[in-house]
Coordinates of C-alpha atoms in Angstrom, one line a residue:
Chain A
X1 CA 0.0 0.0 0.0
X2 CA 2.8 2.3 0.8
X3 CA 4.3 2.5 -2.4
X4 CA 0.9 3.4 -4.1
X5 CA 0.3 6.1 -2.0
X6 CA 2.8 8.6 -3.7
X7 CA 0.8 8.3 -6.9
X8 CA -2.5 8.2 -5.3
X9 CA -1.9 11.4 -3.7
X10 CA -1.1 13.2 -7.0
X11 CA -3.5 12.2 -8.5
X12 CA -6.5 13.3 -6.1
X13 CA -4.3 17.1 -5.9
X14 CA -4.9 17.2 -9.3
X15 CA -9.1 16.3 -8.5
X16 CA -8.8 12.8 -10.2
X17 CA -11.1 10.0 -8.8
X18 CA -9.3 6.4 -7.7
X19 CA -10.3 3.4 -7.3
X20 CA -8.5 1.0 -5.0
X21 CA -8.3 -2.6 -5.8
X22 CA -6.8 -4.7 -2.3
X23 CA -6.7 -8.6 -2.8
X24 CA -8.4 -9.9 0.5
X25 CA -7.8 -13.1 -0.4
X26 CA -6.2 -16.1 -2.1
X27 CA -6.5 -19.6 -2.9
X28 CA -4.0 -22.4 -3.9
X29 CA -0.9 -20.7 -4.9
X30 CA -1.5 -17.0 -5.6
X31 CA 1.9 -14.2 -6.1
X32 CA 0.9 -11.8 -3.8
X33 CA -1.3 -11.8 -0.6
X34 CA -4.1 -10.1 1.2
X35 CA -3.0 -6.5 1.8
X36 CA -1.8 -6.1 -2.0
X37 CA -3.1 -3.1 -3.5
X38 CA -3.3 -1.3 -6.8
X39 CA -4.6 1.9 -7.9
X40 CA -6.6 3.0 -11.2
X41 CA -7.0 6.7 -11.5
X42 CA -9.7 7.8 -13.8
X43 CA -7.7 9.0 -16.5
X44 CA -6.3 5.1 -16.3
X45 CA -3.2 5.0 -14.7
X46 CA -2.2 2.6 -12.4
X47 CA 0.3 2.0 -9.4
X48 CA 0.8 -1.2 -7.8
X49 CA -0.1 -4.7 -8.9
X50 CA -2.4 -7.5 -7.2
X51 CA -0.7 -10.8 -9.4
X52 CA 2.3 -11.2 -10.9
X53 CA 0.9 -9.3 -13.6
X54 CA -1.8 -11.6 -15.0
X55 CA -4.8 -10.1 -14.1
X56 CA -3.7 -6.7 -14.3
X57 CA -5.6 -5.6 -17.2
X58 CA -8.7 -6.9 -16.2
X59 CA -8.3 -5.1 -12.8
X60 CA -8.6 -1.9 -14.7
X61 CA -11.3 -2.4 -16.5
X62 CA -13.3 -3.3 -13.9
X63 CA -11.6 -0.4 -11.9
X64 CA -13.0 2.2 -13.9
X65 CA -16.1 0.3 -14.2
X66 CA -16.9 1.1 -10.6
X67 CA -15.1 4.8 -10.9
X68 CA -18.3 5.7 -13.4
X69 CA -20.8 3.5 -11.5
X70 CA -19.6 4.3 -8.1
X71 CA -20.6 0.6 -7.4
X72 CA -17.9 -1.0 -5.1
X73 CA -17.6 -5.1 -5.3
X74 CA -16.0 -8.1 -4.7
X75 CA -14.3 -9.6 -7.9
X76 CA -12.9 -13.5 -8.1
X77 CA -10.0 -14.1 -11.0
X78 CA -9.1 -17.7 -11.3
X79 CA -9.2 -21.5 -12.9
X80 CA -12.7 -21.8 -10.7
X81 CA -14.0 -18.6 -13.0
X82 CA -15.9 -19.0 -15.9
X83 CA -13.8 -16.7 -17.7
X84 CA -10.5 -18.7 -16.5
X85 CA -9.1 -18.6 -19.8
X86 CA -9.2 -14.9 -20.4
X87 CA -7.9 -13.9 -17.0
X88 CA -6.3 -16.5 -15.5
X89 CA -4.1 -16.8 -13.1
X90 CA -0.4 -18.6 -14.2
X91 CA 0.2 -19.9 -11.4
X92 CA -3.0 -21.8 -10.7
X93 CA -4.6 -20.2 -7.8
X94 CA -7.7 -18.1 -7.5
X95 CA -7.9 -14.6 -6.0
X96 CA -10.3 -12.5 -4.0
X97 CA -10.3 -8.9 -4.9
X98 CA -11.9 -6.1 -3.6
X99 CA -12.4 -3.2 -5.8
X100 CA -14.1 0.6 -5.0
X101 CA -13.7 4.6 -5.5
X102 CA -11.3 5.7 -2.9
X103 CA -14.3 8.3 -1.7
X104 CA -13.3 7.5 2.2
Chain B
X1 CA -12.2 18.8 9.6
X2 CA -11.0 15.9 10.9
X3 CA -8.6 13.7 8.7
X4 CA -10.9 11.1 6.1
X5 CA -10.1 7.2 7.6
X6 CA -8.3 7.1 4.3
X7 CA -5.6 10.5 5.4
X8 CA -5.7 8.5 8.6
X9 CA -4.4 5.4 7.0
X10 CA -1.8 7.1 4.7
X11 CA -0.8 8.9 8.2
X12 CA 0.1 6.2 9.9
X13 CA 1.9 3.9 7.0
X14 CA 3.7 6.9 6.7
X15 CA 5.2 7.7 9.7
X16 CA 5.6 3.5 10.3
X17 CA 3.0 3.0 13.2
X18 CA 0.8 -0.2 13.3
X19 CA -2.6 0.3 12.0
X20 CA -5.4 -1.6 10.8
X21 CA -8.7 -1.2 8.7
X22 CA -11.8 -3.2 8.9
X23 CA -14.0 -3.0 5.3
X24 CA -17.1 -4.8 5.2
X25 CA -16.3 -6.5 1.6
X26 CA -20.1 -8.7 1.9
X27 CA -23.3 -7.8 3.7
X28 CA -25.3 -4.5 4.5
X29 CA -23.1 -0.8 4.1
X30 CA -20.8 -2.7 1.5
X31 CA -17.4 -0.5 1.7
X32 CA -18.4 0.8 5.6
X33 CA -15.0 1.5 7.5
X34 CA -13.3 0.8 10.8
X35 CA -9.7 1.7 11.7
X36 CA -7.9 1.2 14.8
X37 CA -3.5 1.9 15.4
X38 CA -1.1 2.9 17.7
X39 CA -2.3 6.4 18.6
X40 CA -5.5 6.0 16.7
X41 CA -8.7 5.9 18.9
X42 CA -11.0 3.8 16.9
X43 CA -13.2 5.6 14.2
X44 CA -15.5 5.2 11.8
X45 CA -18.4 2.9 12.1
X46 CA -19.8 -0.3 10.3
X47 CA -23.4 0.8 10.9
X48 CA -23.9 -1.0 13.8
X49 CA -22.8 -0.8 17.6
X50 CA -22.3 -3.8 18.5
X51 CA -20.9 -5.0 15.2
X52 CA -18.2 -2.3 15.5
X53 CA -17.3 -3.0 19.4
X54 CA -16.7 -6.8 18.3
X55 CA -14.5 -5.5 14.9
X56 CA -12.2 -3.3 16.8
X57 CA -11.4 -6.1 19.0
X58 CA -10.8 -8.3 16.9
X59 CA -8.8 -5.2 14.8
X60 CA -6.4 -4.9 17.5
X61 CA -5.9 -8.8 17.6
X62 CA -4.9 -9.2 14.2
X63 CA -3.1 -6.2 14.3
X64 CA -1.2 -7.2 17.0
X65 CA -0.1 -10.6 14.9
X66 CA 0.7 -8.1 11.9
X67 CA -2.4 -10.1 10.0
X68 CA -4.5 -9.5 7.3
X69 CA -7.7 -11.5 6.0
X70 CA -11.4 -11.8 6.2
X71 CA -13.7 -12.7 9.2
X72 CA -17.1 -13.1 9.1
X73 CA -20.1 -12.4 11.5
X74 CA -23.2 -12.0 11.9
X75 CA -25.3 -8.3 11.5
X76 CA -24.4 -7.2 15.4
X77 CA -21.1 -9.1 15.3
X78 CA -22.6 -12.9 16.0
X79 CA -19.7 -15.5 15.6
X80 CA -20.4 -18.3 13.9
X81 CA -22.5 -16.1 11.3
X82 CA -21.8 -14.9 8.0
X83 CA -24.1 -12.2 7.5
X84 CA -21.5 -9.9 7.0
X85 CA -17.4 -10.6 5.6
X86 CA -14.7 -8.1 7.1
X87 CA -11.6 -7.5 5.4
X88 CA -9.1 -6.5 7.8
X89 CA -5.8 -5.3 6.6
X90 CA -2.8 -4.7 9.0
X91 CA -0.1 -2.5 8.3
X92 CA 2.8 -3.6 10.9
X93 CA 6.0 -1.6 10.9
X94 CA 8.9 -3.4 9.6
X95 CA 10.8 -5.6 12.0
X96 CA 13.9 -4.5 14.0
X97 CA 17.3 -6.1 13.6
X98 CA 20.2 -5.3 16.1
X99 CA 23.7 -6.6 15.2
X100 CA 26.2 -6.0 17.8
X101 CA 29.9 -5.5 16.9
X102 CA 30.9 -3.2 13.9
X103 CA 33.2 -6.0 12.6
X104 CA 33.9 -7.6 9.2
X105 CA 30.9 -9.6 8.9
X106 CA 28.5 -6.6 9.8
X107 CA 28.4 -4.6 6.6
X108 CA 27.0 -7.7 4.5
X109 CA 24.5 -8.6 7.1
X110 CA 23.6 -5.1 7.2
X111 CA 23.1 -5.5 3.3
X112 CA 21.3 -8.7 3.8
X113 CA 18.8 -7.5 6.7
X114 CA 18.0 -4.2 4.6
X115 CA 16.8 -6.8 1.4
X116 CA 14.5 -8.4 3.5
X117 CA 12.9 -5.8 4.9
X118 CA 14.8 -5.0 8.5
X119 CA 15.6 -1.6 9.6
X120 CA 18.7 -2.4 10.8
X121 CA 20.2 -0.7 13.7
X122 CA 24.8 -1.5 14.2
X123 CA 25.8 -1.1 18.0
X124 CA 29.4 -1.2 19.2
X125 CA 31.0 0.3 22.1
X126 CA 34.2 1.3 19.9
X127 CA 33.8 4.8 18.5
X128 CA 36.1 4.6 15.9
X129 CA 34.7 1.5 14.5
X130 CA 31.0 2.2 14.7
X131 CA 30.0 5.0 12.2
X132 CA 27.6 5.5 9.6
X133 CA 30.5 5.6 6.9
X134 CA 31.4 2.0 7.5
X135 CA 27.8 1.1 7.4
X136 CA 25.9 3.5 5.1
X137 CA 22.7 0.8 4.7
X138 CA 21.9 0.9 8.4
X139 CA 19.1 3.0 9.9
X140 CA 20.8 3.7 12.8
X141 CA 24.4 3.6 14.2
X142 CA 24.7 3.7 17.8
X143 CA 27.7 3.9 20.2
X144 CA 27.3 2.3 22.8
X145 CA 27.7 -1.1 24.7
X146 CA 25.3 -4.0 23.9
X147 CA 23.5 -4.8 26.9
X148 CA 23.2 -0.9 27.7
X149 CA 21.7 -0.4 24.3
X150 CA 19.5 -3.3 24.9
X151 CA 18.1 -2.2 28.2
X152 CA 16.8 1.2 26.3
X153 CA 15.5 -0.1 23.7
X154 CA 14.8 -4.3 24.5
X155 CA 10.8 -3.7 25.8
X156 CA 10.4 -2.6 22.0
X157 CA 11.6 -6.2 20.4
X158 CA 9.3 -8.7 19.4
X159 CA 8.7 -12.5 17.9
X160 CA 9.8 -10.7 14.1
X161 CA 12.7 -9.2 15.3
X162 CA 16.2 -10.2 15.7
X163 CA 19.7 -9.7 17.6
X164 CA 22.6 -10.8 16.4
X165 CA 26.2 -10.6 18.3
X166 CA 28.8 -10.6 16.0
X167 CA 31.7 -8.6 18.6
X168 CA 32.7 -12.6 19.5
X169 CA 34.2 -10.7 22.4
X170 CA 33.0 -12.1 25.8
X171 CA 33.1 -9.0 28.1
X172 CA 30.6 -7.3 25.6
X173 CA 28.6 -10.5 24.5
X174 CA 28.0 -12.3 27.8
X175 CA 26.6 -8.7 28.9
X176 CA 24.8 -8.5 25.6
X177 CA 23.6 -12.1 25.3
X178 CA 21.9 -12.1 28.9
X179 CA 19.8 -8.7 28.3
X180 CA 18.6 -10.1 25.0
X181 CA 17.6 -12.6 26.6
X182 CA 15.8 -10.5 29.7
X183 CA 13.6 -9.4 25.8
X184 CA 10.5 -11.2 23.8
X185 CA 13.0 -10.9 20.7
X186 CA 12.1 -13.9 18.5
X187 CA 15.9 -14.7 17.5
X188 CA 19.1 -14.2 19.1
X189 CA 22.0 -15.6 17.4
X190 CA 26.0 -15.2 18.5
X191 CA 28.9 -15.6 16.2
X192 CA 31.9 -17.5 16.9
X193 CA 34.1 -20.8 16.8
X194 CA 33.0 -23.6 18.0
X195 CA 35.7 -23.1 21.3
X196 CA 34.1 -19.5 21.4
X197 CA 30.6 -20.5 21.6
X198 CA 31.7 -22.9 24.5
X199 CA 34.0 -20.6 26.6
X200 CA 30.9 -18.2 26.4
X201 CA 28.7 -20.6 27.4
X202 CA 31.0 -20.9 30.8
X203 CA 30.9 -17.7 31.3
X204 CA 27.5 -17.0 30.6
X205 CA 26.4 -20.0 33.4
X206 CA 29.2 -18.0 35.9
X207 CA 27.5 -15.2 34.9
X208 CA 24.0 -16.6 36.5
X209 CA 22.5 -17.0 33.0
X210 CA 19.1 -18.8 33.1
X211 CA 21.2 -21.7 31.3
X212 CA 17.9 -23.4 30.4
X213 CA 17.0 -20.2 28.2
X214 CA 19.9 -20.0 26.8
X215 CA 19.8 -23.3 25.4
X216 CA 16.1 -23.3 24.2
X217 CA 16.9 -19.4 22.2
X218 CA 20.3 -18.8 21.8
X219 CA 21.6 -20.0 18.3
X220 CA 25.5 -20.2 18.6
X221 CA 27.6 -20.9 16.3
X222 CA 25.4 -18.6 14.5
X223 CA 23.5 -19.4 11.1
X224 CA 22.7 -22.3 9.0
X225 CA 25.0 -24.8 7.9
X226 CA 25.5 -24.1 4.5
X227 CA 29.2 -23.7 3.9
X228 CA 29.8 -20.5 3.0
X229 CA 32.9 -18.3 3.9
X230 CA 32.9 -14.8 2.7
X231 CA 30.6 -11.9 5.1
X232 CA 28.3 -11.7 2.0
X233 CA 27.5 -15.9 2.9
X234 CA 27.7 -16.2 6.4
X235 CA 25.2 -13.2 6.3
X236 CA 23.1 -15.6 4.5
X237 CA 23.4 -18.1 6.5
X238 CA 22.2 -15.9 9.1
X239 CA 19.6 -14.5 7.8
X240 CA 18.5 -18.0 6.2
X241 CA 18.5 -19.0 10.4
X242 CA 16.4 -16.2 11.5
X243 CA 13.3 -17.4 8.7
X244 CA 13.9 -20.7 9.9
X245 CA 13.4 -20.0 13.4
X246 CA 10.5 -17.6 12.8
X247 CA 9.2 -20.3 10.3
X248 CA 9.6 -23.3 12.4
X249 CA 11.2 -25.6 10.1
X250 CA 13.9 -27.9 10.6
X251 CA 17.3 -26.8 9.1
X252 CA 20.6 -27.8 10.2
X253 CA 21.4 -25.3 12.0
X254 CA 25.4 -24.6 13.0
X255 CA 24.6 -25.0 16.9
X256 CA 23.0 -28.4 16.4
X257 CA 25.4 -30.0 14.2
X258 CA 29.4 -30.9 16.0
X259 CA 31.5 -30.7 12.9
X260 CA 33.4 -27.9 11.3
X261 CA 32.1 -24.7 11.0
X262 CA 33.6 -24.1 6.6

């Protein structure tokens, strides 16, 4: 979270929304655990990761997704998910993500 | 206005104190916020009383174990129920490591400690040998002698932290040994040759160390047995020790095998 905070801070001076995606948790083997955070501002860029880089992408999308909705939500990427094949996970596991607007 | 939870949060990571924030991540008042940390009286609110007085207790347990996950309850904090899945996320400051003696090996285990995530303090006695310019990766440089150093700062070590005597000099180990010990720190390791490590054991009994303490925590020879000879090695043998111990697993460990140290 720390080293996110740099970039989330810069972009809120300049009146940006954020969103903050934190993985709560994992299952089977999973690169980073609960605590790991990344940032999407609304002009799309990013700070941090949650994997080692495989869901990434979809993490934005769905990111700014809830920026225009405002809608915060708990998001699964893994082998158990339908959409396994799109977004998942290299090394096997599954993980829990929490995504919302950083309006607290 | 008072600080958001979120300038509270930033706050505290900032400045390294523990904290901790409860999100509700399932249930009623998705995205409702708790936090609790050193110098943080609780605030926020998870939209209900009793729910909140069970969270921050259970905040400042996980917190207190530098743990993050998700617990679940019921609407006004029920065990057993699942109405309603917390995320709590702890932020623990890093962990401490003291090495004592500013001698050859130091500077790599300095190196070694700062990779995984130490702040890494060097105390010696000897002026001349502990400065900042021989050890520009340390947080701190402190002159002083071990056990004097230890009795300022020892109620502050913990299970993740570590002390590591490297001065293999008995007048300032057996000191330094026996206040480490007087500590909760999770590792305590002491460098030397095998007839070292046995002469201090001598003097630490004449001493009146608890002998039975020093046995169950003190790892001497320090460091695993993996062969190595150069500072940048033996610090990763040392450091290899200290996850082991705060791991649990079994690895041969110097101080339970009898042959040669190289």
């Amino acid at each position: 979270m720390k080293e996110i905070m740099d970039d989330i801070d810069r972009w809120r001076r300049f009146g940006h929304k954020v969103a903050l995606a934190r993985v709560v948790d994992i299952e089977g083997s999973g690169p980073r655990l609960p605590g790991a955070s990344m940032a999407v501002a609304e002009t799309g860029e990013v700070a941090g990761s949650v994997s080692g880089g495989c869901v990434e992408g979809a993490v934005v999308s769905e990111a700014l997704d809830i920026l225009s909705t405002g809608e915060r939500r708990l998001v699964t990427f893994g082998y158990s998910d339908d959409e396994a094949f799109a977004v998942g996970l290299t090394c096997g596991g599954t993980i829990h993500l929490f995504i919302e607007p950083l309006d607290w | 206005m008072p600080d958001s939870i979120y300038e509270l949060w930033r706050k505290a990571v900032n400045d390294h104190r523990p904290v901790a924030l409860a999100t509700i991540i399932e249930g009623e008042n998705l995205g409702a916020k708790l936090i609790v940390g050193d110098g943080i009286d609780s605030q926020g609110t998870l939209g209900d009383l009793d729910l909140d007085r069970v969270v921050v207790r259970d905040t400042i347990g996980e917190l207190a174990g530098g743990r993050s996950g998700i617990r679940h309850y019921g609407p006004h904090g029920e065990a057993r129920e699942d109405a309603v899945s917390i995320f709590i996320e702890s932020f623990a400051p890093p962990p401490h490591m003291l090495i004592f003696g500013a001698v050859d090996f130091t500077g790599a285990l300095v190196k070694i400690a700062k990779v995984m995530g130490y702040r890494v303090t060097v105390c010696d006695a000897r002026e001349v040998f502990a400065t900042k310019r021989r050890f520009p990766n340390a947080d701190e440089v402190v002159v002083d002698w071990p056990h004097r150093h230890l009795e300022k700062v020892g109620d502050r070590l913990g299970q993740r932290d570590a002390v590591c005597v490297l001065t293999h000099d008995h007048k300032f180990d057996v000191p330094a040994i026996q206040a480490a010990l007087a500590t909760d720190v999770g590792y305590l390791g002491a460098m030397g040759s095998r007839r070292t490590c046995e002469e201090r054991l001598e003097r630490l009994a004449q001493a009146g160390a608890d002998m039975e303490q020093v046995s169950a925590r003190l790892h001497a020879p320090i460091g695993l047995d993996l062969g190595g000879r150069t500072p940048e090695e033996t610090a990763i043998a040392i450091c290899a020790e200290v996850i082991a111990t705060r791991t649990g697993r079994v690895s041969s460990s110097l101080s339970d095998t009898t042959g040669s140290i190289h």
